[in-house]
mmCIF file of C-alpha atoms in Angstrom:
data_model
loop_
_atom_site.group_PDB
_atom_site.id
_atom_site.type_symbol
_atom_site.label_atom_id
_atom_site.label_comp_id
_atom_site.label_asym_id
_atom_site.label_seq_id
_atom_site.Cartn_x
_atom_site.Cartn_y
_atom_site.Cartn_z
ATOM 1 C CA MET A 1 37.010 5.620 -16.736
ATOM 2 C CA SER A 2 38.595 2.179 -16.451
ATOM 3 C CA ILE A 3 36.361 -0.895 -16.636
ATOM 4 C CA ARG A 4 39.052 -2.922 -14.864
ATOM 5 C CA ARG A 5 39.099 -0.571 -11.862
ATOM 6 C CA ILE A 6 35.297 -0.477 -11.704
ATOM 7 C CA LYS A 7 35.248 -4.297 -11.641
ATOM 8 C CA ALA A 8 37.823 -4.268 -8.853
ATOM 9 C CA ILE A 9 35.727 -1.892 -6.714
ATOM 10 C CA SER A 10 32.607 -3.943 -7.401
ATOM 11 C CA TYR A 11 34.415 -7.199 -6.584
ATOM 12 C CA LYS A 12 35.589 -5.716 -3.288
ATOM 13 C CA GLU A 13 31.978 -4.847 -2.368
ATOM 14 C CA PHE A 14 30.819 -8.379 -3.217
ATOM 15 C CA ILE A 15 33.494 -9.852 -0.961
ATOM 16 C CA HIS A 16 32.428 -7.564 1.871
ATOM 17 C CA LEU A 17 28.768 -8.551 1.448
ATOM 18 C CA PHE A 18 29.367 -12.272 1.355
ATOM 19 C CA ARG A 19 31.593 -12.083 4.417
ATOM 20 C CA ASP A 20 28.903 -10.220 6.354
ATOM 21 C CA ILE A 21 25.804 -12.412 6.668
ATOM 22 C CA ARG A 22 23.813 -9.537 8.171
ATOM 23 C CA SER A 23 24.200 -7.498 5.001
ATOM 24 C CA LEU A 24 22.926 -10.400 2.919
ATOM 25 C CA MET A 25 19.911 -10.762 5.223
ATOM 26 C CA VAL A 26 19.125 -7.074 4.772
ATOM 27 C CA ILE A 27 19.394 -7.377 1.003
ATOM 28 C CA ILE A 28 17.420 -10.585 0.439
ATOM 29 C CA LEU A 29 15.422 -11.688 3.479
ATOM 30 C CA VAL A 30 14.266 -8.391 4.974
ATOM 31 C CA PRO A 31 12.469 -7.167 1.798
ATOM 32 C CA VAL A 32 10.746 -10.544 1.423
ATOM 33 C CA ILE A 33 9.654 -10.588 5.074
ATOM 34 C CA LEU A 34 8.388 -7.003 4.871
ATOM 35 C CA LEU A 35 6.411 -7.743 1.716
ATOM 36 C CA ILE A 36 4.810 -10.822 3.284
ATOM 37 C CA LEU A 37 3.956 -9.029 6.528
ATOM 38 C CA PHE A 38 2.532 -5.931 4.869
ATOM 39 C CA GLY A 39 0.851 -7.908 2.090
ATOM 40 C CA TYR A 40 -1.164 -10.021 4.511
ATOM 41 C CA ALA A 41 -1.577 -7.450 7.293
ATOM 42 C CA LEU A 42 -2.733 -4.472 5.227
ATOM 43 C CA LYS A 43 -6.241 -5.202 4.007
ATOM 44 C CA LEU A 44 -9.005 -2.785 3.156
ATOM 45 C CA ASP A 45 -11.652 -5.460 2.628
ATOM 46 C CA VAL A 46 -14.432 -5.655 5.216
ATOM 47 C CA GLU A 47 -15.077 -9.296 6.079
ATOM 48 C CA ASN A 48 -16.585 -11.065 9.076
ATOM 49 C CA VAL A 49 -17.014 -7.905 11.123
ATOM 50 C CA SER A 50 -18.448 -8.813 14.521
ATOM 51 C CA ILE A 51 -21.636 -6.879 15.355
ATOM 52 C CA GLY A 52 -24.278 -6.899 18.070
ATOM 53 C CA VAL A 53 -28.062 -6.547 17.721
ATOM 54 C CA LEU A 54 -30.188 -4.806 20.332
ATOM 55 C CA ASP A 55 -33.707 -5.760 19.263
ATOM 56 C CA PHE A 56 -36.376 -4.117 21.437
ATOM 57 C CA SER A 57 -39.083 -5.067 18.956
ATOM 58 C CA ASN A 58 -38.376 -8.819 18.917
ATOM 59 C CA SER A 59 -40.862 -9.213 16.093
ATOM 60 C CA GLU A 60 -40.905 -11.158 12.880
ATOM 61 C CA LYS A 61 -39.994 -8.094 10.819
ATOM 62 C CA SER A 62 -37.152 -7.020 13.114
ATOM 63 C CA ARG A 63 -35.650 -10.496 13.139
ATOM 64 C CA GLU A 64 -35.955 -10.622 9.376
ATOM 65 C CA TYR A 65 -34.171 -7.278 9.044
ATOM 66 C CA ALA A 66 -31.342 -8.323 11.395
ATOM 67 C CA ALA A 67 -30.948 -11.626 9.542
ATOM 68 C CA ASN A 68 -29.985 -9.699 6.404
ATOM 69 C CA PHE A 69 -26.760 -8.632 8.127
ATOM 70 C CA ASN A 70 -25.836 -12.203 8.976
ATOM 71 C CA ALA A 71 -26.495 -13.289 5.406
ATOM 72 C CA THR A 72 -23.523 -11.314 4.048
ATOM 73 C CA SER A 73 -19.830 -12.122 4.285
ATOM 74 C CA ALA A 74 -19.211 -8.647 5.680
ATOM 75 C CA PHE A 75 -20.942 -9.151 9.051
ATOM 76 C CA ASN A 76 -21.310 -11.758 11.752
ATOM 77 C CA VAL A 77 -24.086 -11.179 14.291
ATOM 78 C CA ASN A 78 -22.248 -12.639 17.261
ATOM 79 C CA TYR A 79 -24.169 -10.921 20.038
ATOM 80 C CA HIS A 80 -27.898 -10.552 20.673
ATOM 81 C CA LEU A 81 -28.098 -7.940 23.405
ATOM 82 C CA SER A 82 -30.761 -6.781 25.831
ATOM 83 C CA THR A 83 -29.351 -3.523 27.240
ATOM 84 C CA TYR A 84 -27.303 -0.554 26.094
ATOM 85 C CA LYS A 85 -24.859 -1.264 28.898
ATOM 86 C CA GLU A 86 -23.954 -4.631 27.360
ATOM 87 C CA ALA A 87 -23.525 -3.005 23.966
ATOM 88 C CA GLU A 88 -21.295 -0.257 25.359
ATOM 89 C CA TYR A 89 -19.087 -2.807 27.108
ATOM 90 C CA LEU A 90 -18.608 -4.811 23.891
ATOM 91 C CA LEU A 91 -17.684 -1.658 21.962
ATOM 92 C CA ASP A 92 -15.247 -0.537 24.653
ATOM 93 C CA THR A 93 -13.524 -3.929 24.693
ATOM 94 C CA ASN A 94 -13.316 -4.010 20.876
ATOM 95 C CA LYS A 95 -15.342 -7.242 20.655
ATOM 96 C CA ILE A 96 -17.742 -5.703 18.159
ATOM 97 C CA LYS A 97 -17.469 -2.936 15.600
ATOM 98 C CA MET A 98 -21.154 -2.067 15.257
ATOM 99 C CA ILE A 99 -24.423 -2.139 17.199
ATOM 100 C CA LEU A 100 -27.767 -2.393 15.428
ATOM 101 C CA VAL A 101 -30.533 -0.984 17.645
ATOM 102 C CA ILE A 102 -34.124 -1.779 16.599
ATOM 103 C CA LYS A 103 -36.809 0.104 18.519
ATOM 104 C CA SER A 104 -39.887 -1.532 20.029
ATOM 105 C CA ASP A 105 -42.449 -0.200 17.499
ATOM 106 C CA PHE A 106 -40.391 -1.216 14.443
ATOM 107 C CA GLU A 107 -42.948 -3.655 12.983
ATOM 108 C CA LYS A 108 -45.952 -1.500 13.914
ATOM 109 C CA GLU A 109 -44.615 1.544 12.097
ATOM 110 C CA LEU A 110 -43.697 -0.526 9.037
ATOM 111 C CA ASN A 111 -47.212 -1.987 8.830
ATOM 112 C CA THR A 112 -48.862 1.432 9.217
ATOM 113 C CA ASN A 113 -46.867 3.096 6.436
ATOM 114 C CA TYR A 114 -44.606 5.085 8.758
ATOM 115 C CA ASN A 115 -40.920 5.577 8.028
ATOM 116 C CA THR A 116 -39.376 3.700 10.905
ATOM 117 C CA LYS A 117 -35.817 4.330 12.026
ATOM 118 C CA VAL A 118 -33.103 2.029 13.305
ATOM 119 C CA GLN A 119 -30.036 3.184 15.163
ATOM 120 C CA VAL A 120 -26.620 2.095 13.912
ATOM 121 C CA ILE A 121 -23.699 2.728 16.256
ATOM 122 C CA ILE A 122 -20.320 2.228 14.559
ATOM 123 C CA ASP A 123 -16.878 2.160 16.148
ATOM 124 C CA GLY A 124 -15.260 5.198 14.539
ATOM 125 C CA SER A 125 -11.735 4.602 15.859
ATOM 126 C CA ASP A 126 -10.793 3.120 12.463
ATOM 127 C CA ILE A 127 -12.244 5.487 9.883
ATOM 128 C CA THR A 128 -11.544 3.165 6.930
ATOM 129 C CA ILE A 129 -13.484 0.244 8.391
ATOM 130 C CA ALA A 130 -16.195 2.590 9.725
ATOM 131 C CA SER A 131 -16.794 4.060 6.259
ATOM 132 C CA SER A 132 -17.003 0.594 4.700
ATOM 133 C CA ILE A 133 -19.439 -0.581 7.398
ATOM 134 C CA MET A 134 -21.629 2.462 6.777
ATOM 135 C CA ASN A 135 -21.785 1.672 3.047
ATOM 136 C CA TYR A 136 -22.671 -1.959 3.724
ATOM 137 C CA VAL A 137 -25.454 -0.931 6.147
ATOM 138 C CA ALA A 138 -26.918 1.439 3.551
ATOM 139 C CA GLY A 139 -26.850 -1.289 0.897
ATOM 140 C CA ILE A 140 -28.419 -3.948 3.131
ATOM 141 C CA THR A 141 -31.150 -1.547 4.250
ATOM 142 C CA ALA A 142 -31.927 -0.518 0.679
ATOM 143 C CA GLN A 143 -32.244 -4.174 -0.306
ATOM 144 C CA TYR A 144 -34.549 -4.855 2.651
ATOM 145 C CA ASN A 145 -36.766 -1.869 1.730
ATOM 146 C CA LYS A 146 -37.028 -3.147 -1.814
ATOM 147 C CA SER A 147 -38.004 -6.626 -0.632
ATOM 148 C CA PHE A 148 -40.552 -5.214 1.803
ATOM 149 C CA ILE A 149 -42.201 -3.050 -0.876
ATOM 150 C CA GLU A 150 -42.418 -6.020 -3.238
ATOM 151 C CA TYR A 151 -43.986 -8.082 -0.442
ATOM 152 C CA ILE A 152 -46.643 -5.401 0.209
ATOM 153 C CA LEU A 153 -47.476 -5.105 -3.471
ATOM 154 C CA ARG A 154 -47.819 -8.840 -3.903
ATOM 155 C CA ASN A 155 -50.262 -9.026 -1.004
ATOM 156 C CA SER A 156 -52.184 -5.889 -1.931
ATOM 157 C CA GLN A 157 -55.523 -6.007 -3.698
ATOM 158 C CA ILE A 158 -54.482 -2.968 -5.720
ATOM 159 C CA ASN A 159 -52.694 -3.839 -8.908
ATOM 160 C CA VAL A 160 -49.739 -1.478 -9.030
ATOM 161 C CA SER A 161 -46.957 -1.710 -11.565
ATOM 162 C CA PHE A 162 -43.997 0.593 -11.958
ATOM 163 C CA GLY A 163 -40.585 0.682 -13.533
ATOM 164 C CA LYS A 164 -37.288 0.974 -11.722
ATOM 165 C CA VAL A 165 -33.697 1.875 -12.429
ATOM 166 C CA ILE A 166 -31.299 -1.049 -12.120
ATOM 167 C CA PRO A 167 -27.627 -0.051 -12.222
ATOM 168 C CA GLU A 168 -25.356 -2.657 -13.732
ATOM 169 C CA ILE A 169 -22.032 -1.892 -12.080
ATOM 170 C CA ARG A 170 -18.741 -3.080 -13.481
ATOM 171 C CA TYR A 171 -15.329 -2.251 -12.099
ATOM 172 C CA TRP A 172 -13.110 -1.489 -15.042
ATOM 173 C CA PHE A 173 -9.866 -2.144 -13.135
ATOM 174 C CA ASN A 174 -9.447 -4.658 -10.309
ATOM 175 C CA GLU A 175 -12.794 -6.281 -11.071
ATOM 176 C CA ASP A 176 -12.658 -8.543 -8.006
ATOM 177 C CA MET A 177 -12.096 -5.489 -5.769
ATOM 178 C CA ARG A 178 -9.316 -7.280 -3.856
ATOM 179 C CA SER A 179 -7.430 -4.828 -1.686
ATOM 180 C CA VAL A 180 -4.178 -6.765 -2.120
ATOM 181 C CA ASN A 181 -4.293 -6.057 -5.876
ATOM 182 C CA TYR A 182 -4.342 -2.342 -5.055
ATOM 183 C CA LEU A 183 -1.822 -2.447 -2.191
ATOM 184 C CA PHE A 184 0.838 -4.767 -3.631
ATOM 185 C CA PRO A 185 2.290 -2.338 -6.244
ATOM 186 C CA GLY A 186 2.564 0.402 -3.612
ATOM 187 C CA LEU A 187 4.202 -1.970 -1.137
ATOM 188 C CA VAL A 188 6.840 -2.946 -3.674
ATOM 189 C CA ALA A 189 7.636 0.730 -4.294
ATOM 190 C CA ILE A 190 7.926 1.512 -0.588
ATOM 191 C CA ILE A 191 10.085 -1.501 0.282
ATOM 192 C CA MET A 192 12.377 -0.850 -2.687
ATOM 193 C CA SER A 193 12.708 2.799 -1.600
ATOM 194 C CA VAL A 194 13.748 1.943 1.926
ATOM 195 C CA VAL A 195 15.953 -1.083 1.215
ATOM 196 C CA ALA A 196 17.776 0.303 -1.840
ATOM 197 C CA GLY A 197 18.466 3.622 -0.174
ATOM 198 C CA PHE A 198 19.576 1.944 3.047
ATOM 199 C CA LEU A 199 22.019 -0.421 1.316
ATOM 200 C CA THR A 200 24.118 2.209 -0.436
ATOM 201 C CA SER A 201 23.840 4.696 2.428
ATOM 202 C CA LEU A 202 26.487 2.657 4.260
ATOM 203 C CA THR A 203 29.008 2.177 1.439
ATOM 204 C CA ILE A 204 31.002 5.437 1.344
ATOM 205 C CA SER A 205 30.494 6.210 5.041
ATOM 206 C CA ARG A 206 31.851 2.743 5.906
ATOM 207 C CA GLU A 207 35.030 3.534 3.973
ATOM 208 C CA TRP A 208 35.462 6.748 5.951
ATOM 209 C CA GLU A 209 34.832 5.117 9.332
ATOM 210 C CA THR A 210 37.140 2.115 8.762
ATOM 211 C CA GLY A 211 39.933 4.276 7.349
ATOM 212 C CA THR A 212 40.076 2.533 3.969
ATOM 213 C CA MET A 213 39.080 5.735 2.150
ATOM 214 C CA GLU A 214 42.475 7.268 2.978
ATOM 215 C CA GLN A 215 44.076 4.246 1.312
ATOM 216 C CA LEU A 216 41.760 4.473 -1.696
ATOM 217 C CA ILE A 217 42.216 8.189 -2.446
ATOM 218 C CA PRO A 218 45.948 8.042 -3.432
ATOM 219 C CA THR A 219 45.278 5.207 -5.913
ATOM 220 C CA PRO A 220 44.548 5.864 -9.626
ATOM 221 C CA VAL A 221 40.851 5.097 -9.011
ATOM 222 C CA THR A 222 38.708 8.146 -9.796
ATOM 223 C CA GLU A 223 35.636 9.276 -7.890
ATOM 224 C CA GLY A 224 33.405 8.215 -10.787
ATOM 225 C CA GLU A 225 34.885 4.721 -10.780
ATOM 226 C CA VAL A 226 34.394 4.363 -7.013
ATOM 227 C CA ILE A 227 30.742 5.395 -7.241
ATOM 228 C CA THR A 228 30.070 3.270 -10.328
ATOM 229 C CA GLY A 229 31.752 0.189 -8.858
ATOM 230 C CA LYS A 230 29.777 0.417 -5.634
ATOM 231 C CA LEU A 231 26.517 1.089 -7.457
ATOM 232 C CA LEU A 232 27.066 -1.855 -9.796
ATOM 233 C CA THR A 233 27.320 -4.297 -6.880
ATOM 234 C CA TYR A 234 24.079 -3.299 -5.240
ATOM 235 C CA PHE A 235 22.345 -2.789 -8.566
ATOM 236 C CA LEU A 236 22.951 -6.422 -9.535
ATOM 237 C CA ILE A 237 21.742 -7.643 -6.139
ATOM 238 C CA GLY A 238 18.759 -5.285 -6.352
ATOM 239 C CA LEU A 239 17.745 -6.914 -9.623
ATOM 240 C CA ILE A 240 17.448 -10.207 -7.739
ATOM 241 C CA ASP A 241 15.064 -8.508 -5.311
ATOM 242 C CA VAL A 242 12.995 -7.196 -8.241
ATOM 243 C CA ILE A 243 12.673 -10.704 -9.688
ATOM 244 C CA ILE A 244 11.631 -12.010 -6.251
ATOM 245 C CA TYR A 245 8.958 -9.296 -5.976
ATOM 246 C CA ILE A 246 7.498 -10.182 -9.369
ATOM 247 C CA PHE A 247 7.350 -13.897 -8.517
ATOM 248 C CA MET A 248 5.828 -13.205 -5.072
ATOM 249 C CA GLY A 249 3.118 -11.067 -6.633
ATOM 250 C CA GLU A 250 2.284 -13.790 -9.145
ATOM 251 C CA PHE A 251 2.496 -16.966 -7.062
ATOM 252 C CA LEU A 252 2.121 -15.897 -3.407
ATOM 253 C CA PHE A 253 -0.361 -13.007 -3.467
ATOM 254 C CA HIS A 254 -1.943 -13.968 -6.812
ATOM 255 C CA VAL A 255 -1.959 -10.372 -8.003
ATOM 256 C CA PRO A 256 -2.681 -10.395 -11.742
ATOM 257 C CA LEU A 257 -0.171 -8.461 -13.841
ATOM 258 C CA MET A 258 -2.229 -6.856 -16.592
ATOM 259 C CA GLY A 259 0.742 -5.162 -18.265
ATOM 260 C CA ASN A 260 4.051 -6.314 -19.691
ATOM 261 C CA THR A 261 6.425 -8.110 -17.294
ATOM 262 C CA LEU A 262 9.460 -6.720 -19.099
ATOM 263 C CA LEU A 263 8.161 -3.181 -18.544
ATOM 264 C CA VAL A 264 7.810 -3.871 -14.820
ATOM 265 C CA PHE A 265 11.405 -5.063 -14.763
ATOM 266 C CA LEU A 266 12.607 -2.102 -16.839
ATOM 267 C CA PHE A 267 10.945 0.583 -14.724
ATOM 268 C CA ALA A 268 11.959 -1.199 -11.514
ATOM 269 C CA THR A 269 15.619 -1.040 -12.582
ATOM 270 C CA ILE A 270 15.295 2.702 -13.273
ATOM 271 C CA PHE A 271 13.745 3.284 -9.846
ATOM 272 C CA LEU A 272 16.356 1.038 -8.254
ATOM 273 C CA MET A 273 19.176 3.100 -9.763
ATOM 274 C CA CYS A 274 17.503 6.287 -8.548
ATOM 275 C CA MET A 275 17.222 5.102 -4.928
ATOM 276 C CA LEU A 276 20.711 3.567 -4.911
ATOM 277 C CA SER A 277 22.084 6.900 -6.105
ATOM 278 C CA PHE A 278 20.221 8.670 -3.325
ATOM 279 C CA GLY A 279 21.732 6.327 -0.749
ATOM 280 C CA ILE A 280 25.243 7.006 -2.114
ATOM 281 C CA PHE A 281 24.565 10.739 -1.934
ATOM 282 C CA VAL A 282 23.535 10.549 1.726
ATOM 283 C CA SER A 283 26.529 8.357 2.495
ATOM 284 C CA ILE A 284 28.911 10.945 1.007
ATOM 285 C CA VAL A 285 27.250 13.824 2.862
ATOM 286 C CA MET A 286 27.067 12.232 6.318
ATOM 287 C CA LYS A 287 30.378 10.294 6.503
ATOM 288 C CA SER A 288 28.875 8.232 9.348
ATOM 289 C CA GLN A 289 27.122 4.874 8.967
ATOM 290 C CA LEU A 290 24.710 5.529 11.824
ATOM 291 C CA ALA A 291 23.778 9.009 10.634
ATOM 292 C CA SER A 292 23.527 7.846 7.010
ATOM 293 C CA SER A 293 21.186 4.963 7.849
ATOM 294 C CA GLN A 294 18.960 7.174 10.010
ATOM 295 C CA VAL A 295 18.708 9.968 7.447
ATOM 296 C CA THR A 296 18.084 7.556 4.569
ATOM 297 C CA THR A 297 15.384 5.597 6.414
ATOM 298 C CA THR A 298 13.613 8.816 7.436
ATOM 299 C CA THR A 299 13.758 10.446 4.010
ATOM 300 C CA THR A 300 12.631 7.336 2.130
ATOM 301 C CA MET A 301 10.107 5.518 4.339
ATOM 302 C CA LEU A 302 7.961 8.432 5.547
ATOM 303 C CA PRO A 303 7.605 10.173 2.138
ATOM 304 C CA ALA A 304 6.993 6.826 0.440
ATOM 305 C CA PHE A 305 4.154 6.030 2.853
ATOM 306 C CA LEU A 306 2.596 9.474 3.109
ATOM 307 C CA LEU A 307 3.369 11.350 -0.110
ATOM 308 C CA SER A 308 3.456 8.701 -2.848
ATOM 309 C CA GLY A 309 -0.283 8.098 -3.130
ATOM 310 C CA PHE A 310 0.088 4.640 -1.583
ATOM 311 C CA VAL A 311 -2.167 5.372 1.421
ATOM 312 C CA PHE A 312 -3.596 8.840 0.808
ATOM 313 C CA ASP A 313 -4.909 10.163 -2.489
ATOM 314 C CA ILE A 314 -2.609 12.970 -3.628
ATOM 315 C CA ASN A 315 -5.523 14.902 -5.165
ATOM 316 C CA ASN A 316 -7.095 15.236 -1.709
ATOM 317 C CA MET A 317 -3.964 16.827 -0.230
ATOM 318 C CA PRO A 318 -3.436 20.605 0.078
ATOM 319 C CA VAL A 319 -1.982 22.158 -3.074
ATOM 320 C CA VAL A 320 1.348 22.900 -1.390
ATOM 321 C CA ILE A 321 1.724 19.258 -0.316
ATOM 322 C CA GLN A 322 0.775 18.106 -3.807
ATOM 323 C CA TRP A 323 3.688 20.094 -5.218
ATOM 324 C CA ILE A 324 6.032 18.682 -2.575
ATOM 325 C CA THR A 325 5.152 15.117 -3.631
ATOM 326 C CA TYR A 326 6.875 15.728 -6.992
ATOM 327 C CA LEU A 327 10.203 15.769 -5.127
ATOM 328 C CA PHE A 328 9.967 12.108 -4.126
ATOM 329 C CA PRO A 329 10.662 9.338 -6.683
ATOM 330 C CA ALA A 330 8.296 6.888 -4.951
ATOM 331 C CA ARG A 331 5.342 8.931 -6.236
ATOM 332 C CA TYR A 332 6.251 8.154 -9.851
ATOM 333 C CA PHE A 333 7.029 4.496 -9.265
ATOM 334 C CA VAL A 334 3.728 3.871 -7.446
ATOM 335 C CA ASP A 335 1.891 5.340 -10.462
ATOM 336 C CA ILE A 336 3.938 3.192 -12.825
ATOM 337 C CA LEU A 337 3.345 -0.077 -10.966
ATOM 338 C CA ARG A 338 -0.385 0.538 -10.525
ATOM 339 C CA GLY A 339 -0.648 1.381 -14.195
ATOM 340 C CA LEU A 340 1.089 -1.864 -15.152
ATOM 341 C CA TYR A 341 -0.507 -4.173 -12.578
ATOM 342 C CA LEU A 342 -4.074 -2.823 -12.452
ATOM 343 C CA LYS A 343 -4.619 -1.124 -15.806
ATOM 344 C CA GLY A 344 -2.227 -2.912 -18.127
ATOM 345 C CA VAL A 345 -1.143 0.336 -19.805
ATOM 346 C CA GLY A 346 1.952 0.599 -21.961
ATOM 347 C CA ILE A 347 4.983 2.830 -22.075
ATOM 348 C CA GLU A 348 3.043 5.492 -23.982
ATOM 349 C CA TYR A 349 1.173 6.286 -20.742
ATOM 350 C CA LEU A 350 4.128 5.905 -18.376
ATOM 351 C CA TYR A 351 6.999 7.671 -20.113
ATOM 352 C CA VAL A 352 6.493 10.919 -18.161
ATOM 353 C CA ASN A 353 6.895 9.174 -14.798
ATOM 354 C CA ALA A 354 9.844 7.198 -16.152
ATOM 355 C CA GLY A 355 11.393 10.431 -17.425
ATOM 356 C CA PHE A 356 11.236 11.965 -13.952
ATOM 357 C CA LEU A 357 12.935 8.907 -12.456
ATOM 358 C CA ILE A 358 15.720 9.068 -15.046
ATOM 359 C CA PHE A 359 16.098 12.802 -14.418
ATOM 360 C CA TYR A 360 16.446 12.282 -10.665
ATOM 361 C CA SER A 361 18.949 9.457 -11.214
ATOM 362 C CA VAL A 362 21.169 11.616 -13.426
ATOM 363 C CA ILE A 363 21.000 14.594 -11.051
ATOM 364 C CA LEU A 364 21.858 12.430 -8.039
ATOM 365 C CA LEU A 365 24.775 10.740 -9.828
ATOM 366 C CA VAL A 366 26.216 14.110 -10.868
ATOM 367 C CA LEU A 367 25.852 15.448 -7.325
ATOM 368 C CA CYS A 368 27.464 12.300 -5.924
ATOM 369 C CA ARG A 369 30.499 12.672 -8.157
ATOM 370 C CA LEU A 370 30.939 16.399 -7.483
ATOM 371 C CA LEU A 371 30.473 16.072 -3.727
ATOM 372 C CA PHE A 372 32.705 13.007 -3.445
ATOM 373 C CA LYS A 373 35.450 14.821 -5.355
ATOM 374 C CA LEU A 374 35.099 17.784 -3.003
ATOM 375 C CA ARG A 375 35.165 15.595 0.138
ATOM 376 C CA ALA A 376 38.086 13.492 -1.076
#
């Protein structure tokens, strides 16, 4: 394998990229734009949820209970309603996410030692937000019950004292419970999967479509040198993207990196080589730029979103699907980045995932060389 010929192939790819401004935009700007859009748009935190209160009791106790919802950052009581019809209209038009219905004998039942009930109607069209709202309602109600019991005891002539269990909760990882801290590592893995695979998916197929492959085959350049030269070009540019991702996480999204920065860079380069190799493989198989780009986007984006653990917990999937997830490199890289960003673990905990990525890279490179030799 000649270093001089590899450099020539790589230099040719650089010239092509810098002559085509659209390719440069795909390589540099598109990943940054996607990371910004997804980073700010995808949030799991429940804040300032608009709710309505239908208070049939209109008593001191009912107003006090409803005020507890307005006192948190999770809810804003924007509507005080008088009929179910008003409440239904607001839910249908997506102006509120929850209705708190307090019945007319709310205060009377509380004062006579009855367990009174309130109705909570939650918009279930978004199950993630609905589940979070339900948890907040349970917590606010529990706090109100505690305050009410303490009020009764203070004003009672009977001296009652009792102990209570007070949980002191600490989140071991992601102590601030910011959703962006959890989402950012997965977003980086997904964007790198799509962009890296897409870039190299056009390299070999472009040579076939423009007719330059027929000119390249009779030359002394071997199939290994062609693949290596093309990979080297996009690998170097991909490293720039990795550096941009690390800086964006630190200074734009303020995601704390608990682990070693050099390890993030190291594992990102391994994953980058894996996805670039996959793109080359698709490009050799399809021989068409349009078909290559479509196949690569489909086989990288959908598995990265659905089967990497980024959105859905892999342990909650059917066993067959869990086994299928091992076929996709994004699964391993998501685990690696979350381990480094959230847990601060070292290579001793991540070497298995890294080993799988290296294994896939080697297999894909071998397949690329064999298939390209066969096609040529």
